[in-house]
Coordinates of C-alpha atoms in Angstrom, one line a residue:
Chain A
X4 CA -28.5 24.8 60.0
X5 CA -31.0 23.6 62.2
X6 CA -33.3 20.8 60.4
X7 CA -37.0 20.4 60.4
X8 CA -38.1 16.6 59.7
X9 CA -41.4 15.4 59.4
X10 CA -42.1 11.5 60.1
X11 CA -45.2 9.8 58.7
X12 CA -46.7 7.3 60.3
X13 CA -49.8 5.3 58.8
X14 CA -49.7 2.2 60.6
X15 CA -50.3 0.4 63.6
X16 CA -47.8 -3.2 63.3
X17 CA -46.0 -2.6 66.5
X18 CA -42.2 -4.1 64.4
X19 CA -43.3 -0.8 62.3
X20 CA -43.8 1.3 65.6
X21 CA -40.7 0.7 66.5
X22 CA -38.8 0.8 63.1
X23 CA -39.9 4.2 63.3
X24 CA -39.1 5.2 66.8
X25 CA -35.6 3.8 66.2
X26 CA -35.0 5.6 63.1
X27 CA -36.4 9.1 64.8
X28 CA -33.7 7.9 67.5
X29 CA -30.8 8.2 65.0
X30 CA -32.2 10.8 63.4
X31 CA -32.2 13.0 66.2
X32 CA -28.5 12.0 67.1
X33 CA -27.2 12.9 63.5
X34 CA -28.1 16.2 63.1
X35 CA -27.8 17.3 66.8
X36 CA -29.6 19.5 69.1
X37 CA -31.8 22.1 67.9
X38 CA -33.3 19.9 65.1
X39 CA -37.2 19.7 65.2
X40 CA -38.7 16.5 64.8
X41 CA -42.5 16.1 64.4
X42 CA -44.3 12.4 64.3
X43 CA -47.5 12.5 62.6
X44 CA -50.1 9.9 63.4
X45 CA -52.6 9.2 61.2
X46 CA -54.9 6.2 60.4
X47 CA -53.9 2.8 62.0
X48 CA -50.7 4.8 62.4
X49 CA -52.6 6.3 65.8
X50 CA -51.6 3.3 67.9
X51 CA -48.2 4.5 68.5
X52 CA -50.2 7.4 70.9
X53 CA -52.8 5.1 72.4
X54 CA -50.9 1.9 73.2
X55 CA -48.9 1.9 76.6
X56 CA -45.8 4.4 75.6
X57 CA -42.7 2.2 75.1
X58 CA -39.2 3.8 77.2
X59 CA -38.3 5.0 73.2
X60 CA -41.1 6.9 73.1
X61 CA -40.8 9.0 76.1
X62 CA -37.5 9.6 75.9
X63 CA -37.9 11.1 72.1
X64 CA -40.5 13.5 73.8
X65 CA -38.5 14.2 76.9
X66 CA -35.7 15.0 73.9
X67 CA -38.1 17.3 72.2
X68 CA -39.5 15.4 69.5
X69 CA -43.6 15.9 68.8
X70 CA -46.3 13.9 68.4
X71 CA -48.7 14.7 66.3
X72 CA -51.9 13.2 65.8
X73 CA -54.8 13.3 63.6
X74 CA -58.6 15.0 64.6
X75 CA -60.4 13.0 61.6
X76 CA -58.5 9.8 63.1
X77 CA -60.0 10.7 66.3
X78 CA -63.3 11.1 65.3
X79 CA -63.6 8.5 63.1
X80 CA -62.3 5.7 65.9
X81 CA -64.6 7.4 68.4
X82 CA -61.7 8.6 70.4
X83 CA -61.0 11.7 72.4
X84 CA -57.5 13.4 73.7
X85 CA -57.9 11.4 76.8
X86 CA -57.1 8.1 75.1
X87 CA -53.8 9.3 73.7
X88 CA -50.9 10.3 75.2
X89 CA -50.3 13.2 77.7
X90 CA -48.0 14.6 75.4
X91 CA -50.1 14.3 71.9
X92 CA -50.7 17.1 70.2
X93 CA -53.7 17.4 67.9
X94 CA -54.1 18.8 64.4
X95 CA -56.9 19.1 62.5
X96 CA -55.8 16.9 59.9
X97 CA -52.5 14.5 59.8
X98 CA -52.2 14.6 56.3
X99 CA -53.0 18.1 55.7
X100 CA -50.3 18.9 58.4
X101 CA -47.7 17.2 56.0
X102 CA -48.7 19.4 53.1
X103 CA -48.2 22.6 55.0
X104 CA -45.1 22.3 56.9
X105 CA -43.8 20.8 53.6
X106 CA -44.6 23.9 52.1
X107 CA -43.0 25.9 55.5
X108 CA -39.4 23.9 54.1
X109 CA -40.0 21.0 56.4
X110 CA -38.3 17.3 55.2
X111 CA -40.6 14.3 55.2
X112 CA -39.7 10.9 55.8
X113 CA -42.4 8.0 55.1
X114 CA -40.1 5.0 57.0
Chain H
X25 CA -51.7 30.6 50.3
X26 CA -52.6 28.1 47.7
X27 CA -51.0 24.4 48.7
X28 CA -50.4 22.1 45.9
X29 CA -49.8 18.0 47.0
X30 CA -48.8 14.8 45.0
X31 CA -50.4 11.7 46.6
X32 CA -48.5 8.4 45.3
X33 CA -50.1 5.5 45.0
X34 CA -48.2 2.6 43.8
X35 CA -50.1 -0.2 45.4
X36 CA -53.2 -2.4 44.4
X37 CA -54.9 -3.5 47.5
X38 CA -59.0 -2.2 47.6
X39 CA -58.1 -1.3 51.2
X40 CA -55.1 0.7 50.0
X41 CA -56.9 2.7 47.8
X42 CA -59.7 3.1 49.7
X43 CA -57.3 4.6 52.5
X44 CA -55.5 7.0 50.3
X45 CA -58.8 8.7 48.7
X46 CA -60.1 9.0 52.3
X47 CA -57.0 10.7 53.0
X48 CA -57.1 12.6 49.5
X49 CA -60.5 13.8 50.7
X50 CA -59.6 14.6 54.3
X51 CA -56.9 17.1 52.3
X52 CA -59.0 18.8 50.2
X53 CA -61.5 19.1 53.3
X54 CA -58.7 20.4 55.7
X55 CA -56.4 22.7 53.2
X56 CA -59.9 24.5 51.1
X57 CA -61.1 25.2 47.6
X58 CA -58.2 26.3 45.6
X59 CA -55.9 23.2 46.8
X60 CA -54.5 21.3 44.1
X61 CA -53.9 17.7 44.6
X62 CA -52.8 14.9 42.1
X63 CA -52.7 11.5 42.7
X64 CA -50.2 9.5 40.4
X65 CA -50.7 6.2 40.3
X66 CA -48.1 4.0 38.7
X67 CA -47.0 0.4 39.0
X68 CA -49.8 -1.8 41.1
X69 CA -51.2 1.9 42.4
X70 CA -53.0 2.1 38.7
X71 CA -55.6 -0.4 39.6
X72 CA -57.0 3.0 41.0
X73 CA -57.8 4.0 37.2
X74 CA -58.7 0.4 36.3
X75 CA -61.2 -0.8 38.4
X76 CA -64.6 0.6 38.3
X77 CA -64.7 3.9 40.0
X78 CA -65.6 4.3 43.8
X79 CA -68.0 7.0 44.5
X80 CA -65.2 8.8 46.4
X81 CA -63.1 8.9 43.3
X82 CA -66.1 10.4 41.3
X83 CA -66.1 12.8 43.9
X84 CA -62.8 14.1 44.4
X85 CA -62.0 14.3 40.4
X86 CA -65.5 16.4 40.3
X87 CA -63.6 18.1 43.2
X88 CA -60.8 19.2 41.0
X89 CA -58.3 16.6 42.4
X90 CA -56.4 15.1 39.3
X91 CA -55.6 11.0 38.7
X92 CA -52.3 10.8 37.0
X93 CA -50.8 7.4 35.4
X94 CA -47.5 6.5 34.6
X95 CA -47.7 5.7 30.7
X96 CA -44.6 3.4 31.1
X97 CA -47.1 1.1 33.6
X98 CA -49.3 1.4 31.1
X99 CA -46.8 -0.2 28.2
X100 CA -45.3 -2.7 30.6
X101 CA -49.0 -4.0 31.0
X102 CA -50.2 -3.8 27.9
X103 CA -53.1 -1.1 28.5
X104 CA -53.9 1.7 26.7
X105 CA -55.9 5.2 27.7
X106 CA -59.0 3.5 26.6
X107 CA -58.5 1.1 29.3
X108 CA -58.6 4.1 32.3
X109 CA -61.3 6.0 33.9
X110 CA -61.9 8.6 31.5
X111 CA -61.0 11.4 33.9
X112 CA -57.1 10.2 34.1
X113 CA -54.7 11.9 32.4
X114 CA -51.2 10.1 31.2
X115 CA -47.8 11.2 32.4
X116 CA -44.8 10.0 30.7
X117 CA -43.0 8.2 33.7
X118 CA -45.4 8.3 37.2
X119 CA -42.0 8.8 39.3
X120 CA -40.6 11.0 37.0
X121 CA -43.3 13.2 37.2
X122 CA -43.3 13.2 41.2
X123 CA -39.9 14.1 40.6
X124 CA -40.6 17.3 38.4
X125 CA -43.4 18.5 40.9
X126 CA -41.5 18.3 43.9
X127 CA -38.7 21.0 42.4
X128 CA -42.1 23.0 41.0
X129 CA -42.5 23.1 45.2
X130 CA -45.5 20.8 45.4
X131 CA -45.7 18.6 48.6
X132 CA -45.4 14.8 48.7
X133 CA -47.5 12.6 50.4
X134 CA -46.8 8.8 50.5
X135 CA -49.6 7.6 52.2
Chain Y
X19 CA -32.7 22.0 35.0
X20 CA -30.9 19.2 36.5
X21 CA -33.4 17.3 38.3
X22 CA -32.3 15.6 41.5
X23 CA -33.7 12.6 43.3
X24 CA -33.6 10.7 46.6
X25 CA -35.2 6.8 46.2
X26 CA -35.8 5.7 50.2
X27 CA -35.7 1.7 50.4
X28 CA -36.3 0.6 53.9
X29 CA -37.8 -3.1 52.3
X30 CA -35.9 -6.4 51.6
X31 CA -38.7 -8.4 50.0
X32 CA -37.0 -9.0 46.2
X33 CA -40.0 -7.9 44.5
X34 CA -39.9 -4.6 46.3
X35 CA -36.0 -4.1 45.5
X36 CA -36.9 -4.9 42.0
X37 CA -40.0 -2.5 41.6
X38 CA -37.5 0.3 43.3
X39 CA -34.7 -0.8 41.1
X40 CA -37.2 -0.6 38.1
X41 CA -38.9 3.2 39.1
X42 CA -35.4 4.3 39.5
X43 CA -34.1 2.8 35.6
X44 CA -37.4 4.6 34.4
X45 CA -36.8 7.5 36.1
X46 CA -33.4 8.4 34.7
X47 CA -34.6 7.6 30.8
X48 CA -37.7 10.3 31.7
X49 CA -35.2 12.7 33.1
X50 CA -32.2 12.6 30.8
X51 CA -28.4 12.9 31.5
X52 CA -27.4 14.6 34.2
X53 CA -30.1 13.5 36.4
X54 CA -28.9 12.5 39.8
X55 CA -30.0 9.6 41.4
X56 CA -28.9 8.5 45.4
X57 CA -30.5 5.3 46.3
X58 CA -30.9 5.5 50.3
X59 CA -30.9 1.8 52.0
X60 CA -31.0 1.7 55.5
X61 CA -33.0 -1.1 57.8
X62 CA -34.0 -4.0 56.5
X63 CA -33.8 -2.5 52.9
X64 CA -29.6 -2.8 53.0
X65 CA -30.3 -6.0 51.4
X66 CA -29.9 -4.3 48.2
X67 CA -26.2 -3.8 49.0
X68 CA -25.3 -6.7 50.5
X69 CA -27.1 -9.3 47.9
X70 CA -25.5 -10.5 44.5
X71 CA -26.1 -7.2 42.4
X72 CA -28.4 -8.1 40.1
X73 CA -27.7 -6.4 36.5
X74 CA -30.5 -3.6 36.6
X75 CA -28.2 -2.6 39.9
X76 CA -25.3 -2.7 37.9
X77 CA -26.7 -1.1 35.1
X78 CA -27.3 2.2 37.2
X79 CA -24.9 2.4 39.4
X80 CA -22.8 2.6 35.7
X81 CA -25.1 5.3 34.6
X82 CA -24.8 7.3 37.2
X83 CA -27.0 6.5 39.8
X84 CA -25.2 6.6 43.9
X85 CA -25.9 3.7 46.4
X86 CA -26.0 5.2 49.6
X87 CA -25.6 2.9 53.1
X88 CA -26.8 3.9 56.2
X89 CA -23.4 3.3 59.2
X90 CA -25.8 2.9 62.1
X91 CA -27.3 -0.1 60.0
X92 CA -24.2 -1.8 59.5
X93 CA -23.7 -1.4 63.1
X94 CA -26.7 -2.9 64.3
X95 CA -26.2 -5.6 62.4
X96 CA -22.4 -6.3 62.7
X97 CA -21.9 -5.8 59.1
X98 CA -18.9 -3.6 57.5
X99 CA -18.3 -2.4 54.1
X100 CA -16.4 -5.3 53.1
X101 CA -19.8 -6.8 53.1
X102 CA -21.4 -4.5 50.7
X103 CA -21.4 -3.9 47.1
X104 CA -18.1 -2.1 46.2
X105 CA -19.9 0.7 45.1
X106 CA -21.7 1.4 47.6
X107 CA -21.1 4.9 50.0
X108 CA -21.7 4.7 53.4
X109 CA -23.4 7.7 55.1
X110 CA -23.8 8.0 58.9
X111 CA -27.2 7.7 59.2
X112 CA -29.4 6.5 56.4
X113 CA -32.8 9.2 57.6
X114 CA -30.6 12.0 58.5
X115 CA -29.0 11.8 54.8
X116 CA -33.0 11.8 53.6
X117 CA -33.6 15.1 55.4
X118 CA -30.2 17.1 54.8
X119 CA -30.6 16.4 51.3
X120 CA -34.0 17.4 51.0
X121 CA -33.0 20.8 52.4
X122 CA -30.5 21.2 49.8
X123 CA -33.5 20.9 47.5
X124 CA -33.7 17.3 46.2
X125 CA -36.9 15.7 45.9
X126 CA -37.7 12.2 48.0
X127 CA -39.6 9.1 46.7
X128 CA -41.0 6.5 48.7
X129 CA -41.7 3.8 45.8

């Protein structure tokens, strides 16, 4: 079975950060190749896409994890897609994404 | 496709709450009329009920959202139903009920 | 129906394990026998396996309730399962048990 896991991230405390990199980490190395990861940014959580990337981060992405951050975040911090990371995706809304791929059969995971 | 969400709330602070009816009301925004969404507030969370309303909780229960509370935070505090925003409606058991929603299918948000 | 619950705890503040402890005692009374219960500690929040149990612990793991310990946890710390409550079941990774289980159709609670 391949799994579908979302990851919520609300907040920017860089020990949380990287709580939540790690976990994703170990996530990914459980359940093996083929399992889709998405990171979904939202709120303070946005840091982790407009800091400097940390090594964990790029090497989630280069392994095929997503990033996934929030338009209303954007807009109400003033920022654009330049300011995140190259690899960021963005959807309209981060929390509204969570809804629907819940409803698509996707896990969630608030760490 | 109508999307149905559970927001739970189990923490006091005003910038908490405040955070979680923004995102309440980015979800309804995003998602579209017909979107159900309750917030269930148990524990701390039911200071949401408490306190004197915000204008964004006016707004999102005019909306249609729905403010749950968990009766058994209710006993353990000694409130009653007179002591809650006259809009809320009692569940038995808060997690319980966040419990029963998620096997009806609904979404879960943890904001 | 048989309801079935997952109860992440990634905290180790006491008054956090207790709150959990306390949402998970009121969650089997709402739901009734045959409810199952698997309490998933990983990071920080292992402390609930490797502390004194207190009796509320006890109490559920007695009723029914599973204590689930996340391996790559233990690792990081240099802890084995001597050093955990004897009740306790290790699981290989404490997220990847969050999401398999939720696509086997059990619901997830943050507290």
């Amino acid at each position: 079975m391949t799994h579908r896991a979302l990851i919520h991230l609300n907040e920017a405390a860089p020990e949380k950060i990287r709580a939540v990199l790690q976990n994703t980490t170990n996530l990914l190395a459980a359940l093996g190749p083929g399992t889709r990861v998405e990171l979904v940014a939202h709120g303070p959580g946005i840091a982790v896409a407009t800091e400097p990337p940390t090594e964990q981060l790029t090497a989630l992405l280069d392994a095929g994890a997503s990033l996934c951050v929030c338009r209303n975040t954007l807009t109400a911090r003033g920022l654009s897609e330049a300011d995140l990371h190259p690899q960021a995706e963005v959807v309209p809304s981060g929390v509204a994404h969570l809804v629907v791929r819940q409803a698509e059969g996707w896990a969630y995971l608030r760490p």
